[in-house]
Amino acid sequence: MAEWIPKTMLGKLVSQGKITTMSEALNTRL
């Protein structure tokens, strides 16, 4: 699953520490 993260807007948020869990990621619905 980690492979797609850098390729997405979500990945950018994760890398910035704005989203730390998959639950938060799903809640953003990006």
mmCIF file of N, CA and C in Angstrom:
data_model
loop_
_atom_site.group_PDB
_atom_site.id
_atom_site.type_symbol
_atom_site.label_atom_id
_atom_site.label_comp_id
_atom_site.label_asym_id
_atom_site.label_seq_id
_atom_site.Cartn_x
_atom_site.Cartn_y
_atom_site.Cartn_z
ATOM 1 N N MET A 1 0.832 -1.206 0.000
ATOM 2 C CA MET A 1 0.000 0.000 0.000
ATOM 3 C C MET A 1 0.864 1.253 0.000
ATOM 4 N N ALA A 2 2.038 1.154 0.572
ATOM 5 C CA ALA A 2 2.927 2.313 0.682
ATOM 6 C C ALA A 2 3.389 2.808 -0.688
ATOM 7 N N GLU A 3 3.284 1.959 -1.695
ATOM 8 C CA GLU A 3 3.797 2.316 -3.018
ATOM 9 C C GLU A 3 3.042 3.468 -3.665
ATOM 10 N N TRP A 4 1.737 3.589 -3.385
ATOM 11 C CA TRP A 4 0.938 4.622 -4.056
ATOM 12 C C TRP A 4 0.994 5.957 -3.341
ATOM 13 N N ILE A 5 1.390 5.946 -2.074
ATOM 14 C CA ILE A 5 1.346 7.170 -1.269
ATOM 15 C C ILE A 5 2.078 8.362 -1.894
ATOM 16 N N PRO A 6 3.333 8.221 -2.337
ATOM 17 C CA PRO A 6 4.059 9.372 -2.889
ATOM 18 C C PRO A 6 3.445 9.920 -4.173
ATOM 19 N N LYS A 7 2.592 9.136 -4.815
ATOM 20 C CA LYS A 7 2.037 9.531 -6.110
ATOM 21 C C LYS A 7 0.740 10.314 -5.977
ATOM 22 N N THR A 8 0.291 10.551 -4.757
ATOM 23 C CA THR A 8 -1.025 11.166 -4.568
ATOM 24 C C THR A 8 -0.964 12.421 -3.720
ATOM 25 N N MET A 9 -2.034 13.206 -3.789
ATOM 26 C CA MET A 9 -2.161 14.385 -2.931
ATOM 27 C C MET A 9 -2.125 13.944 -1.479
ATOM 28 N N LEU A 10 -2.760 12.807 -1.208
ATOM 29 C CA LEU A 10 -2.769 12.253 0.135
ATOM 30 C C LEU A 10 -1.353 11.992 0.603
ATOM 31 N N GLY A 11 -0.530 11.473 -0.304
ATOM 32 C CA GLY A 11 0.862 11.198 0.022
ATOM 33 C C GLY A 11 1.594 12.449 0.467
ATOM 34 N N LYS A 12 1.285 13.563 -0.182
ATOM 35 C CA LYS A 12 1.921 14.833 0.175
ATOM 36 C C LYS A 12 1.536 15.243 1.590
ATOM 37 N N LEU A 13 0.259 15.057 1.936
ATOM 38 C CA LEU A 13 -0.208 15.392 3.278
ATOM 39 C C LEU A 13 0.448 14.485 4.309
ATOM 40 N N VAL A 14 0.569 13.213 3.970
ATOM 41 C CA VAL A 14 1.203 12.254 4.872
ATOM 42 C C VAL A 14 2.655 12.635 5.115
ATOM 43 N N SER A 15 3.344 13.002 4.036
ATOM 44 C CA SER A 15 4.755 13.354 4.148
ATOM 45 C C SER A 15 4.940 14.616 4.973
ATOM 46 N N GLN A 16 3.916 15.467 4.984
ATOM 47 C CA GLN A 16 3.973 16.707 5.746
ATOM 48 C C GLN A 16 3.521 16.491 7.187
ATOM 49 N N GLY A 17 3.058 15.281 7.485
ATOM 50 C CA GLY A 17 2.644 14.956 8.843
ATOM 51 C C GLY A 17 1.238 15.418 9.168
ATOM 52 N N LYS A 18 0.475 15.813 8.139
ATOM 53 C CA LYS A 18 -0.887 16.291 8.381
ATOM 54 C C LYS A 18 -1.853 15.129 8.567
ATOM 55 N N ILE A 19 -1.478 13.991 7.995
ATOM 56 C CA ILE A 19 -2.301 12.799 8.154
ATOM 57 C C ILE A 19 -1.393 11.670 8.625
ATOM 58 N N THR A 20 -1.726 11.073 9.742
ATOM 59 C CA THR A 20 -0.827 10.089 10.334
ATOM 60 C C THR A 20 -1.386 8.680 10.318
ATOM 61 N N THR A 21 -2.670 8.534 10.020
ATOM 62 C CA THR A 21 -3.267 7.209 10.015
ATOM 63 C C THR A 21 -4.170 7.020 8.808
ATOM 64 N N MET A 22 -4.416 5.770 8.443
ATOM 65 C CA MET A 22 -5.308 5.488 7.326
ATOM 66 C C MET A 22 -6.719 5.966 7.646
ATOM 67 N N SER A 23 -7.105 5.931 8.905
ATOM 68 C CA SER A 23 -8.434 6.406 9.284
ATOM 69 C C SER A 23 -8.582 7.873 8.943
ATOM 70 N N GLU A 24 -7.579 8.666 9.279
ATOM 71 C CA GLU A 24 -7.607 10.088 8.955
ATOM 72 C C GLU A 24 -7.594 10.276 7.448
ATOM 73 N N ALA A 25 -6.814 9.471 6.778
ATOM 74 C CA ALA A 25 -6.715 9.554 5.326
ATOM 75 C C ALA A 25 -8.076 9.298 4.686
ATOM 76 N N LEU A 26 -8.761 8.274 5.151
ATOM 77 C CA LEU A 26 -10.075 7.955 4.603
ATOM 78 C C LEU A 26 -11.079 9.047 4.939
ATOM 79 N N ASN A 27 -10.947 9.630 6.107
ATOM 80 C CA ASN A 27 -11.879 10.680 6.520
ATOM 81 C C ASN A 27 -11.746 11.934 5.666
ATOM 82 N N THR A 28 -10.546 12.187 5.142
ATOM 83 C CA THR A 28 -10.343 13.360 4.303
ATOM 84 C C THR A 28 -10.996 13.167 2.942
ATOM 85 N N ARG A 29 -11.117 11.906 2.512
ATOM 86 C CA ARG A 29 -11.706 11.550 1.220
ATOM 87 C C ARG A 29 -11.005 12.228 0.057
ATOM 88 N N LEU A 30 -9.694 12.395 0.163
ATOM 89 C CA LEU A 30 -8.919 12.897 -0.961
ATOM 90 C C LEU A 30 -8.696 11.728 -1.900
#
